[in-house]
Amino acid sequence: MSLIRSLGYLRVEATDVPAWRQFGVKVLGMVEGRGPEPDAAYLRMDDLPARIVVVPGDRDRLAASGWELASPAALGQLVGVLESAGVGVKQAGADELAARRVAGMISVDDPSGNRLEFFCGAALDTRPAISPYGTRFVTGEQGMGHVVLPAFDDEAALRFWTEILGFRLRDSMRLDPAMIGRPPSDQPLWMRFLGCGPRHHSVALAPIPAPTGLIHLMTETASIDDVGRAIDRCARNKAPMISTLGRHANDNMISFYVRTPSGFDIEYGTAGLTVDDATWVARQTTAHSVWGHRFSGAGHG
């Protein structure tokens, strides 16, 4: 069993923080929060102070994905596992802990160079996060959703995420190299879907170039009406939807994709699958979607 419980937050560096603030509230239906960094945008989905923190940067990129553990003891245990595997671990200083409003945190890079932060003891915001559009997000023990990260060494990435971090391989998707702009080959490329809790997957690893370091973030809402209203808000606010509505074949999510001000995508969905590892069997998915998800842009997952 993984010591890691769920995806906790994203820290994004952006060249246009005000655009993110508008996008997060007016399009995604999130709630603007408050925080220690005056120039940052804090986007809330639930009782955490922020699930997405957007800070000013020279370029648009994912600075880190944050992963929640249950306790300081679990975090200490993870440090031991990482160090035993020869992974360089950076302990957070007081400034980093204050910026993230957590009791403990470490950071590492995975074999693909993705920065991961592992934390425990998150502060809660006592003010209810009430969306101006009535949007209700599915978080709790499932965390804030899932991320799709670029990974080009399948063997090294799988070994790190499963054998060291303890994620479970939930399923794999065979990709035709030509589909993602690679030279044609009779050797398939693999997209891996990994879980650490009841959500079908909290991270997917894909051999897809991502200038921002993130292919997409998925956020889940409580109803199809939440998704439909978000589609309407995309039209009203001229947010670039890059896919039609569809249902994925592996996690059953009914969703669409919209491009963020930083250039990566957000999958906005509902009705995602939860799994029980005692009975789950990992298999290969042969189709991206059961229906829909017709994409008009590249770079999605």
PDB file of C-alpha atoms in Angstrom:
ATOM      1  CA  MET A   1       0.000   0.000   0.000  1.00  0.00           C
ATOM      2  CA  SER A   2       1.267   3.451  -0.879  1.00  0.00           C
ATOM      3  CA  LEU A   3       2.112   5.881   1.893  1.00  0.00           C
ATOM      4  CA  ILE A   4       0.756   8.581  -0.423  1.00  0.00           C
ATOM      5  CA  ARG A   5      -2.976   9.204  -0.117  1.00  0.00           C
ATOM      6  CA  SER A   6      -3.870  11.566  -2.959  1.00  0.00           C
ATOM      7  CA  LEU A   7      -2.974  14.498  -5.192  1.00  0.00           C
ATOM      8  CA  GLY A   8      -3.132  17.510  -2.894  1.00  0.00           C
ATOM      9  CA  TYR A   9      -2.301  20.633  -4.896  1.00  0.00           C
ATOM     10  CA  LEU A  10      -0.559  22.145  -7.903  1.00  0.00           C
ATOM     11  CA  ARG A  11       1.863  25.047  -7.872  1.00  0.00           C
ATOM     12  CA  VAL A  12       1.930  26.788 -11.240  1.00  0.00           C
ATOM     13  CA  GLU A  13       4.259  29.548 -12.425  1.00  0.00           C
ATOM     14  CA  ALA A  14       2.469  31.845 -14.858  1.00  0.00           C
ATOM     15  CA  THR A  15       3.197  34.903 -16.963  1.00  0.00           C
ATOM     16  CA  ASP A  16      -0.381  36.184 -16.461  1.00  0.00           C
ATOM     17  CA  VAL A  17      -1.667  35.569 -12.938  1.00  0.00           C
ATOM     18  CA  PRO A  18      -4.762  37.826 -13.317  1.00  0.00           C
ATOM     19  CA  ALA A  19      -5.873  35.753 -16.338  1.00  0.00           C
ATOM     20  CA  TRP A  20      -5.610  32.640 -14.149  1.00  0.00           C
ATOM     21  CA  ARG A  21      -7.642  34.259 -11.385  1.00  0.00           C
ATOM     22  CA  GLN A  22     -10.400  35.049 -13.867  1.00  0.00           C
ATOM     23  CA  PHE A  23     -10.190  31.614 -15.498  1.00  0.00           C
ATOM     24  CA  GLY A  24     -10.293  29.765 -12.172  1.00  0.00           C
ATOM     25  CA  VAL A  25     -13.377  31.551 -10.891  1.00  0.00           C
ATOM     26  CA  LYS A  26     -15.348  32.467 -14.034  1.00  0.00           C
ATOM     27  CA  VAL A  27     -14.665  29.312 -16.069  1.00  0.00           C
ATOM     28  CA  LEU A  28     -13.785  26.530 -13.622  1.00  0.00           C
ATOM     29  CA  GLY A  29     -16.215  27.705 -10.936  1.00  0.00           C
ATOM     30  CA  MET A  30     -13.589  27.609  -8.192  1.00  0.00           C
ATOM     31  CA  VAL A  31     -13.464  30.003  -5.245  1.00  0.00           C
ATOM     32  CA  GLU A  32     -10.762  32.626  -4.862  1.00  0.00           C
ATOM     33  CA  GLY A  33      -8.803  32.104  -1.668  1.00  0.00           C
ATOM     34  CA  ARG A  34      -6.273  34.101   0.292  1.00  0.00           C
ATOM     35  CA  GLY A  35      -2.636  33.328   0.977  1.00  0.00           C
ATOM     36  CA  PRO A  36       0.761  34.530   2.083  1.00  0.00           C
ATOM     37  CA  GLU A  37       2.026  35.495  -1.381  1.00  0.00           C
ATOM     38  CA  PRO A  38       0.348  38.785  -2.356  1.00  0.00           C
ATOM     39  CA  ASP A  39       0.876  38.406  -6.110  1.00  0.00           C
ATOM     40  CA  ALA A  40      -0.342  34.787  -6.274  1.00  0.00           C
ATOM     41  CA  ALA A  41      -3.779  33.460  -7.210  1.00  0.00           C
ATOM     42  CA  TYR A  42      -5.263  30.918  -4.807  1.00  0.00           C
ATOM     43  CA  LEU A  43      -8.016  28.708  -6.218  1.00  0.00           C
ATOM     44  CA  ARG A  44     -10.131  26.688  -3.801  1.00  0.00           C
ATOM     45  CA  MET A  45     -12.247  23.586  -4.422  1.00  0.00           C
ATOM     46  CA  ASP A  46     -12.955  22.561  -0.827  1.00  0.00           C
ATOM     47  CA  ASP A  47     -11.791  23.226   2.749  1.00  0.00           C
ATOM     48  CA  LEU A  48      -8.122  23.483   1.838  1.00  0.00           C
ATOM     49  CA  PRO A  49      -6.860  27.069   1.461  1.00  0.00           C
ATOM     50  CA  ALA A  50      -6.013  26.375  -2.197  1.00  0.00           C
ATOM     51  CA  ARG A  51      -5.806  23.404  -4.520  1.00  0.00           C
ATOM     52  CA  ILE A  52      -4.182  25.433  -7.313  1.00  0.00           C
ATOM     53  CA  VAL A  53      -1.660  28.135  -6.421  1.00  0.00           C
ATOM     54  CA  VAL A  54      -0.531  30.304  -9.330  1.00  0.00           C
ATOM     55  CA  VAL A  55       2.567  32.439  -8.749  1.00  0.00           C
ATOM     56  CA  PRO A  56       4.212  34.944 -11.109  1.00  0.00           C
ATOM     57  CA  GLY A  57       6.968  33.486 -13.281  1.00  0.00           C
ATOM     58  CA  ASP A  58       9.110  34.227 -16.328  1.00  0.00           C
ATOM     59  CA  ARG A  59       7.393  31.408 -18.212  1.00  0.00           C
ATOM     60  CA  ASP A  60       4.346  29.193 -17.894  1.00  0.00           C
ATOM     61  CA  ARG A  61       5.073  25.881 -16.220  1.00  0.00           C
ATOM     62  CA  LEU A  62       4.082  23.424 -13.556  1.00  0.00           C
ATOM     63  CA  ALA A  63       6.411  24.203 -10.653  1.00  0.00           C
ATOM     64  CA  ALA A  64       5.363  21.142  -8.634  1.00  0.00           C
ATOM     65  CA  SER A  65       2.567  18.711  -7.927  1.00  0.00           C
ATOM     66  CA  GLY A  66       1.878  18.227  -4.211  1.00  0.00           C
ATOM     67  CA  TRP A  67       1.033  14.786  -2.791  1.00  0.00           C
ATOM     68  CA  GLU A  68      -0.596  14.303   0.612  1.00  0.00           C
ATOM     69  CA  LEU A  69       0.440  11.818   3.294  1.00  0.00           C
ATOM     70  CA  ALA A  70      -1.506  11.064   6.460  1.00  0.00           C
ATOM     71  CA  SER A  71       1.017  12.032   9.144  1.00  0.00           C
ATOM     72  CA  PRO A  72       4.572  13.137   9.988  1.00  0.00           C
ATOM     73  CA  ALA A  73       5.374   9.474  10.664  1.00  0.00           C
ATOM     74  CA  ALA A  74       4.281   8.518   7.136  1.00  0.00           C
ATOM     75  CA  LEU A  75       6.342  11.365   5.682  1.00  0.00           C
ATOM     76  CA  GLY A  76       9.380  10.208   7.658  1.00  0.00           C
ATOM     77  CA  GLN A  77       8.848   6.676   6.435  1.00  0.00           C
ATOM     78  CA  LEU A  78       8.709   7.907   2.831  1.00  0.00           C
ATOM     79  CA  VAL A  79      11.985   9.793   3.316  1.00  0.00           C
ATOM     80  CA  GLY A  80      13.575   6.523   4.414  1.00  0.00           C
ATOM     81  CA  VAL A  81      12.226   4.657   1.393  1.00  0.00           C
ATOM     82  CA  LEU A  82      13.431   7.358  -1.026  1.00  0.00           C
ATOM     83  CA  GLU A  83      16.891   7.635   0.506  1.00  0.00           C
ATOM     84  CA  SER A  84      17.290   3.849   0.525  1.00  0.00           C
ATOM     85  CA  ALA A  85      16.535   3.902  -3.213  1.00  0.00           C
ATOM     86  CA  GLY A  86      19.170   6.569  -3.804  1.00  0.00           C
ATOM     87  CA  VAL A  87      16.668   9.347  -4.574  1.00  0.00           C
ATOM     88  CA  GLY A  88      17.800  12.853  -3.616  1.00  0.00           C
ATOM     89  CA  VAL A  89      15.420  14.316  -1.031  1.00  0.00           C
ATOM     90  CA  LYS A  90      15.169  18.043  -0.268  1.00  0.00           C
ATOM     91  CA  GLN A  91      13.695  19.018   3.102  1.00  0.00           C
ATOM     92  CA  ALA A  92      11.458  22.089   2.985  1.00  0.00           C
ATOM     93  CA  GLY A  93      12.590  25.190   4.834  1.00  0.00           C
ATOM     94  CA  ALA A  94      10.384  27.373   7.016  1.00  0.00           C
ATOM     95  CA  ASP A  95       9.557  29.710   4.113  1.00  0.00           C
ATOM     96  CA  GLU A  96       8.365  26.850   1.913  1.00  0.00           C
ATOM     97  CA  LEU A  97       6.259  25.362   4.712  1.00  0.00           C
ATOM     98  CA  ALA A  98       4.663  28.766   5.343  1.00  0.00           C
ATOM     99  CA  ALA A  99       3.982  29.338   1.633  1.00  0.00           C
ATOM    100  CA  ARG A 100       2.274  25.954   1.327  1.00  0.00           C
ATOM    101  CA  ARG A 101       0.614  26.076   4.759  1.00  0.00           C
ATOM    102  CA  VAL A 102       1.675  22.557   5.698  1.00  0.00           C
ATOM    103  CA  ALA A 103       3.395  21.070   8.756  1.00  0.00           C
ATOM    104  CA  GLY A 104       5.972  19.016   6.859  1.00  0.00           C
ATOM    105  CA  MET A 105       7.174  18.704   3.276  1.00  0.00           C
ATOM    106  CA  ILE A 106       9.930  17.207   1.151  1.00  0.00           C
ATOM    107  CA  SER A 107      10.549  17.468  -2.576  1.00  0.00           C
ATOM    108  CA  VAL A 108      12.110  15.137  -5.145  1.00  0.00           C
ATOM    109  CA  ASP A 109      12.390  14.875  -8.923  1.00  0.00           C
ATOM    110  CA  ASP A 110      11.096  11.745 -10.635  1.00  0.00           C
ATOM    111  CA  PRO A 111      13.208  10.111 -13.401  1.00  0.00           C
ATOM    112  CA  SER A 112      11.580  12.380 -15.996  1.00  0.00           C
ATOM    113  CA  GLY A 113      12.419  15.558 -14.064  1.00  0.00           C
ATOM    114  CA  ASN A 114       8.912  16.178 -12.758  1.00  0.00           C
ATOM    115  CA  ARG A 115       9.111  18.025  -9.418  1.00  0.00           C
ATOM    116  CA  LEU A 116       7.047  16.278  -6.727  1.00  0.00           C
ATOM    117  CA  GLU A 117       6.310  17.660  -3.266  1.00  0.00           C
ATOM    118  CA  PHE A 118       5.151  15.309  -0.490  1.00  0.00           C
ATOM    119  CA  PHE A 119       3.441  16.929   2.477  1.00  0.00           C
ATOM    120  CA  CYS A 120       1.451  16.327   5.645  1.00  0.00           C
ATOM    121  CA  GLY A 121      -0.479  18.481   8.088  1.00  0.00           C
ATOM    122  CA  ALA A 122      -2.225  20.822   5.653  1.00  0.00           C
ATOM    123  CA  ALA A 123      -3.957  23.789   7.239  1.00  0.00           C
ATOM    124  CA  LEU A 124      -7.685  24.065   6.610  1.00  0.00           C
ATOM    125  CA  ASP A 125      -9.658  27.204   5.792  1.00  0.00           C
ATOM    126  CA  THR A 126     -12.710  27.536   8.037  1.00  0.00           C
ATOM    127  CA  ARG A 127     -14.545  29.680   5.497  1.00  0.00           C
ATOM    128  CA  PRO A 128     -16.745  27.471   3.294  1.00  0.00           C
ATOM    129  CA  ALA A 129     -15.671  27.321  -0.361  1.00  0.00           C
ATOM    130  CA  ILE A 130     -18.990  28.131  -2.004  1.00  0.00           C
ATOM    131  CA  SER A 131     -18.726  28.352  -5.778  1.00  0.00           C
ATOM    132  CA  PRO A 132     -20.516  31.341  -7.339  1.00  0.00           C
ATOM    133  CA  TYR A 133     -22.029  28.866  -9.813  1.00  0.00           C
ATOM    134  CA  GLY A 134     -22.985  26.168  -7.334  1.00  0.00           C
ATOM    135  CA  THR A 135     -20.199  23.872  -8.572  1.00  0.00           C
ATOM    136  CA  ARG A 136     -19.380  21.034  -6.183  1.00  0.00           C
ATOM    137  CA  PHE A 137     -16.015  19.353  -6.595  1.00  0.00           C
ATOM    138  CA  VAL A 138     -15.248  15.710  -5.762  1.00  0.00           C
ATOM    139  CA  THR A 139     -12.198  15.740  -3.475  1.00  0.00           C
ATOM    140  CA  GLY A 140     -11.985  14.210   0.029  1.00  0.00           C
ATOM    141  CA  GLU A 141     -10.123  10.918   0.097  1.00  0.00           C
ATOM    142  CA  GLN A 142      -9.837  11.074  -3.702  1.00  0.00           C
ATOM    143  CA  GLY A 143      -7.785  14.272  -3.587  1.00  0.00           C
ATOM    144  CA  MET A 144      -8.077  17.102  -6.077  1.00  0.00           C
ATOM    145  CA  GLY A 145      -8.098  14.942  -9.222  1.00  0.00           C
ATOM    146  CA  HIS A 146      -5.324  13.584 -11.404  1.00  0.00           C
ATOM    147  CA  VAL A 147      -2.352  14.863 -13.356  1.00  0.00           C
ATOM    148  CA  VAL A 148      -0.870  13.575 -16.606  1.00  0.00           C
ATOM    149  CA  LEU A 149       2.897  14.090 -16.585  1.00  0.00           C
ATOM    150  CA  PRO A 150       5.427  13.622 -19.405  1.00  0.00           C
ATOM    151  CA  ALA A 151       7.637  10.522 -19.076  1.00  0.00           C
ATOM    152  CA  PHE A 152       9.814   9.137 -21.861  1.00  0.00           C
ATOM    153  CA  ASP A 153      11.607   6.257 -20.123  1.00  0.00           C
ATOM    154  CA  ASP A 154       8.722   3.887 -19.451  1.00  0.00           C
ATOM    155  CA  GLU A 155      10.738   1.364 -17.448  1.00  0.00           C
ATOM    156  CA  ALA A 156      12.407   3.931 -15.170  1.00  0.00           C
ATOM    157  CA  ALA A 157       9.159   5.845 -14.606  1.00  0.00           C
ATOM    158  CA  LEU A 158       7.168   2.713 -13.766  1.00  0.00           C
ATOM    159  CA  ARG A 159       9.838   1.468 -11.388  1.00  0.00           C
ATOM    160  CA  PHE A 160       9.971   4.807  -9.550  1.00  0.00           C
ATOM    161  CA  TRP A 161       6.223   5.328  -9.220  1.00  0.00           C
ATOM    162  CA  THR A 162       5.298   1.730  -8.359  1.00  0.00           C
ATOM    163  CA  GLU A 163       8.287   0.163  -6.594  1.00  0.00           C
ATOM    164  CA  ILE A 164       9.468   3.255  -4.694  1.00  0.00           C
ATOM    165  CA  LEU A 165       6.365   5.427  -4.265  1.00  0.00           C
ATOM    166  CA  GLY A 166       3.983   2.460  -4.025  1.00  0.00           C
ATOM    167  CA  PHE A 167       1.427   3.521  -6.634  1.00  0.00           C
ATOM    168  CA  ARG A 168      -0.570   0.707  -8.246  1.00  0.00           C
ATOM    169  CA  LEU A 169      -0.709   0.245 -12.001  1.00  0.00           C
ATOM    170  CA  ARG A 170      -4.417   0.479 -12.765  1.00  0.00           C
ATOM    171  CA  ASP A 171      -4.186   0.116 -16.529  1.00  0.00           C
ATOM    172  CA  SER A 172      -2.116   0.922 -19.607  1.00  0.00           C
ATOM    173  CA  MET A 173      -2.967   2.429 -22.986  1.00  0.00           C
ATOM    174  CA  ARG A 174      -1.110   1.491 -26.163  1.00  0.00           C
ATOM    175  CA  LEU A 175      -0.263   4.564 -28.248  1.00  0.00           C
ATOM    176  CA  ASP A 176       0.623   4.653 -31.932  1.00  0.00           C
ATOM    177  CA  PRO A 177       3.782   6.821 -32.117  1.00  0.00           C
ATOM    178  CA  ALA A 178       2.404   8.606 -35.185  1.00  0.00           C
ATOM    179  CA  MET A 179      -0.600   9.765 -33.126  1.00  0.00           C
ATOM    180  CA  ILE A 180       1.630  11.936 -30.957  1.00  0.00           C
ATOM    181  CA  GLY A 181       3.953  13.210 -33.664  1.00  0.00           C
ATOM    182  CA  ARG A 182       6.645  10.537 -33.333  1.00  0.00           C
ATOM    183  CA  PRO A 183       8.186   8.650 -36.282  1.00  0.00           C
ATOM    184  CA  PRO A 184       6.053   5.655 -37.309  1.00  0.00           C
ATOM    185  CA  SER A 185       7.128   2.436 -35.628  1.00  0.00           C
ATOM    186  CA  ASP A 186       5.861  -1.076 -35.049  1.00  0.00           C
ATOM    187  CA  GLN A 187       6.810  -0.627 -31.379  1.00  0.00           C
ATOM    188  CA  PRO A 188       3.965   0.936 -29.392  1.00  0.00           C
ATOM    189  CA  LEU A 189       4.401   3.675 -26.815  1.00  0.00           C
ATOM    190  CA  TRP A 190       2.666   3.221 -23.479  1.00  0.00           C
ATOM    191  CA  MET A 191       0.599   5.541 -21.354  1.00  0.00           C
ATOM    192  CA  ARG A 192       0.437   4.315 -17.741  1.00  0.00           C
ATOM    193  CA  PHE A 193      -2.389   5.041 -15.287  1.00  0.00           C
ATOM    194  CA  LEU A 194      -1.436   4.789 -11.617  1.00  0.00           C
ATOM    195  CA  GLY A 195      -3.468   5.062  -8.422  1.00  0.00           C
ATOM    196  CA  CYS A 196      -2.712   5.563  -4.739  1.00  0.00           C
ATOM    197  CA  GLY A 197      -6.287   5.671  -3.374  1.00  0.00           C
ATOM    198  CA  PRO A 198      -9.841   4.993  -4.492  1.00  0.00           C
ATOM    199  CA  ARG A 199      -9.685   7.276  -7.534  1.00  0.00           C
ATOM    200  CA  HIS A 200      -9.029   5.176 -10.669  1.00  0.00           C
ATOM    201  CA  HIS A 201      -5.797   7.087 -11.256  1.00  0.00           C
ATOM    202  CA  SER A 202      -4.158  10.057  -9.569  1.00  0.00           C
ATOM    203  CA  VAL A 203      -1.302  10.239 -12.057  1.00  0.00           C
ATOM    204  CA  ALA A 204      -0.843   9.140 -15.644  1.00  0.00           C
ATOM    205  CA  LEU A 205       2.548   9.019 -17.337  1.00  0.00           C
ATOM    206  CA  ALA A 206       2.680   9.645 -21.078  1.00  0.00           C
ATOM    207  CA  PRO A 207       5.519   9.927 -23.636  1.00  0.00           C
ATOM    208  CA  ILE A 208       4.071  13.228 -24.858  1.00  0.00           C
ATOM    209  CA  PRO A 209       6.197  16.411 -24.968  1.00  0.00           C
ATOM    210  CA  ALA A 210       4.830  19.129 -22.672  1.00  0.00           C
ATOM    211  CA  PRO A 211       6.569  22.530 -22.764  1.00  0.00           C
ATOM    212  CA  THR A 212       4.877  23.468 -19.469  1.00  0.00           C
ATOM    213  CA  GLY A 213       5.760  20.176 -17.770  1.00  0.00           C
ATOM    214  CA  LEU A 214       2.086  19.205 -17.502  1.00  0.00           C
ATOM    215  CA  ILE A 215      -0.101  17.529 -20.118  1.00  0.00           C
ATOM    216  CA  HIS A 216      -3.314  17.994 -18.198  1.00  0.00           C
ATOM    217  CA  LEU A 217      -4.956  18.275 -14.799  1.00  0.00           C
ATOM    218  CA  MET A 218      -8.320  16.611 -14.207  1.00  0.00           C
ATOM    219  CA  THR A 219     -10.834  18.081 -11.775  1.00  0.00           C
ATOM    220  CA  GLU A 220     -14.025  16.181 -11.002  1.00  0.00           C
ATOM    221  CA  THR A 221     -17.423  17.669 -10.166  1.00  0.00           C
ATOM    222  CA  ALA A 222     -20.438  16.141  -8.503  1.00  0.00           C
ATOM    223  CA  SER A 223     -22.869  16.163 -11.418  1.00  0.00           C
ATOM    224  CA  ILE A 224     -23.218  16.319 -15.174  1.00  0.00           C
ATOM    225  CA  ASP A 225     -24.971  19.669 -14.674  1.00  0.00           C
ATOM    226  CA  ASP A 226     -21.757  21.055 -13.157  1.00  0.00           C
ATOM    227  CA  VAL A 227     -19.959  19.976 -16.337  1.00  0.00           C
ATOM    228  CA  GLY A 228     -22.652  21.366 -18.643  1.00  0.00           C
ATOM    229  CA  ARG A 229     -22.655  24.736 -16.884  1.00  0.00           C
ATOM    230  CA  ALA A 230     -18.860  24.864 -17.221  1.00  0.00           C
ATOM    231  CA  ILE A 231     -19.205  24.292 -20.979  1.00  0.00           C
ATOM    232  CA  ASP A 232     -21.582  27.255 -21.105  1.00  0.00           C
ATOM    233  CA  ARG A 233     -19.104  29.375 -19.116  1.00  0.00           C
ATOM    234  CA  CYS A 234     -16.330  28.465 -21.573  1.00  0.00           C
ATOM    235  CA  ALA A 235     -18.465  29.896 -24.373  1.00  0.00           C
ATOM    236  CA  ARG A 236     -19.354  33.042 -22.412  1.00  0.00           C
ATOM    237  CA  ASN A 237     -15.747  33.721 -21.403  1.00  0.00           C
ATOM    238  CA  LYS A 238     -14.163  32.629 -24.713  1.00  0.00           C
ATOM    239  CA  ALA A 239     -12.119  29.963 -22.956  1.00  0.00           C
ATOM    240  CA  PRO A 240     -10.674  27.626 -25.618  1.00  0.00           C
ATOM    241  CA  MET A 241     -12.377  24.253 -25.340  1.00  0.00           C
ATOM    242  CA  ILE A 242     -10.137  21.783 -27.154  1.00  0.00           C
ATOM    243  CA  SER A 243     -12.425  18.759 -27.011  1.00  0.00           C
ATOM    244  CA  THR A 244     -16.068  17.897 -27.220  1.00  0.00           C
ATOM    245  CA  LEU A 245     -17.802  16.172 -24.333  1.00  0.00           C
ATOM    246  CA  GLY A 246     -16.939  12.469 -24.099  1.00  0.00           C
ATOM    247  CA  ARG A 247     -16.604   9.462 -21.808  1.00  0.00           C
ATOM    248  CA  HIS A 248     -13.210   7.854 -21.234  1.00  0.00           C
ATOM    249  CA  ALA A 249     -12.883   4.122 -21.675  1.00  0.00           C
ATOM    250  CA  ASN A 250     -10.751   3.413 -18.602  1.00  0.00           C
ATOM    251  CA  ASP A 251     -12.043   5.579 -15.730  1.00  0.00           C
ATOM    252  CA  ASN A 252     -15.537   6.223 -17.182  1.00  0.00           C
ATOM    253  CA  MET A 253     -15.126   9.988 -16.685  1.00  0.00           C
ATOM    254  CA  ILE A 254     -17.590  12.131 -18.651  1.00  0.00           C
ATOM    255  CA  SER A 255     -15.584  15.240 -19.446  1.00  0.00           C
ATOM    256  CA  PHE A 256     -14.337  17.901 -21.805  1.00  0.00           C
ATOM    257  CA  TYR A 257     -10.943  19.612 -22.054  1.00  0.00           C
ATOM    258  CA  VAL A 258     -10.247  23.340 -21.857  1.00  0.00           C
ATOM    259  CA  ARG A 259      -6.929  25.149 -22.326  1.00  0.00           C
ATOM    260  CA  THR A 260      -5.639  27.157 -19.367  1.00  0.00           C
ATOM    261  CA  PRO A 261      -3.945  30.576 -19.617  1.00  0.00           C
ATOM    262  CA  SER A 262      -0.624  28.715 -19.154  1.00  0.00           C
ATOM    263  CA  GLY A 263      -1.125  26.488 -22.198  1.00  0.00           C
ATOM    264  CA  PHE A 264      -1.744  23.125 -20.546  1.00  0.00           C
ATOM    265  CA  ASP A 265      -5.212  21.615 -20.387  1.00  0.00           C
ATOM    266  CA  ILE A 266      -7.770  20.937 -17.701  1.00  0.00           C
ATOM    267  CA  GLU A 267     -10.033  17.947 -18.055  1.00  0.00           C
ATOM    268  CA  TYR A 268     -13.312  18.908 -16.404  1.00  0.00           C
ATOM    269  CA  GLY A 269     -15.476  15.909 -15.632  1.00  0.00           C
ATOM    270  CA  THR A 270     -17.890  13.906 -13.531  1.00  0.00           C
ATOM    271  CA  ALA A 271     -18.794  10.294 -12.655  1.00  0.00           C
ATOM    272  CA  GLY A 272     -15.233   8.972 -12.490  1.00  0.00           C
ATOM    273  CA  LEU A 273     -14.601   5.364 -11.518  1.00  0.00           C
ATOM    274  CA  THR A 274     -13.369   4.392  -8.067  1.00  0.00           C
ATOM    275  CA  VAL A 275     -11.651   1.065  -7.536  1.00  0.00           C
ATOM    276  CA  ASP A 276     -10.927  -1.484  -4.833  1.00  0.00           C
ATOM    277  CA  ASP A 277      -7.401  -2.856  -5.150  1.00  0.00           C
ATOM    278  CA  ALA A 278      -8.471  -6.137  -3.569  1.00  0.00           C
ATOM    279  CA  THR A 279     -10.519  -6.933  -6.664  1.00  0.00           C
ATOM    280  CA  TRP A 280      -9.076  -4.658  -9.377  1.00  0.00           C
ATOM    281  CA  VAL A 281      -7.286  -6.257 -12.340  1.00  0.00           C
ATOM    282  CA  ALA A 282      -4.922  -4.077 -14.418  1.00  0.00           C
ATOM    283  CA  ARG A 283      -5.515  -4.417 -18.133  1.00  0.00           C
ATOM    284  CA  GLN A 284      -4.835  -2.655 -21.423  1.00  0.00           C
ATOM    285  CA  THR A 285      -7.242  -0.040 -22.686  1.00  0.00           C
ATOM    286  CA  THR A 286      -7.562  -0.218 -26.454  1.00  0.00           C
ATOM    287  CA  ALA A 287      -9.616   2.965 -26.914  1.00  0.00           C
ATOM    288  CA  HIS A 288      -9.161   6.457 -25.523  1.00  0.00           C
ATOM    289  CA  SER A 289     -12.897   7.074 -25.167  1.00  0.00           C
ATOM    290  CA  VAL A 290     -16.189   5.206 -25.417  1.00  0.00           C
ATOM    291  CA  TRP A 291     -17.697   8.183 -27.215  1.00  0.00           C
ATOM    292  CA  GLY A 292     -16.913  11.848 -27.861  1.00  0.00           C
ATOM    293  CA  HIS A 293     -13.683  13.602 -26.891  1.00  0.00           C
ATOM    294  CA  ARG A 294     -13.042  14.861 -30.405  1.00  0.00           C
ATOM    295  CA  PHE A 295      -9.965  17.045 -30.036  1.00  0.00           C
ATOM    296  CA  SER A 296      -9.204  20.204 -31.974  1.00  0.00           C
ATOM    297  CA  GLY A 297      -5.694  20.740 -30.534  1.00  0.00           C
ATOM    298  CA  ALA A 298      -2.582  18.728 -29.771  1.00  0.00           C
ATOM    299  CA  GLY A 299      -1.029  18.066 -26.414  1.00  0.00           C
ATOM    300  CA  HIS A 300      -3.921  16.423 -24.605  1.00  0.00           C
ATOM    301  CA  GLY A 301      -3.857  13.144 -22.746  1.00  0.00           C
TER     302      GLY A 301
END
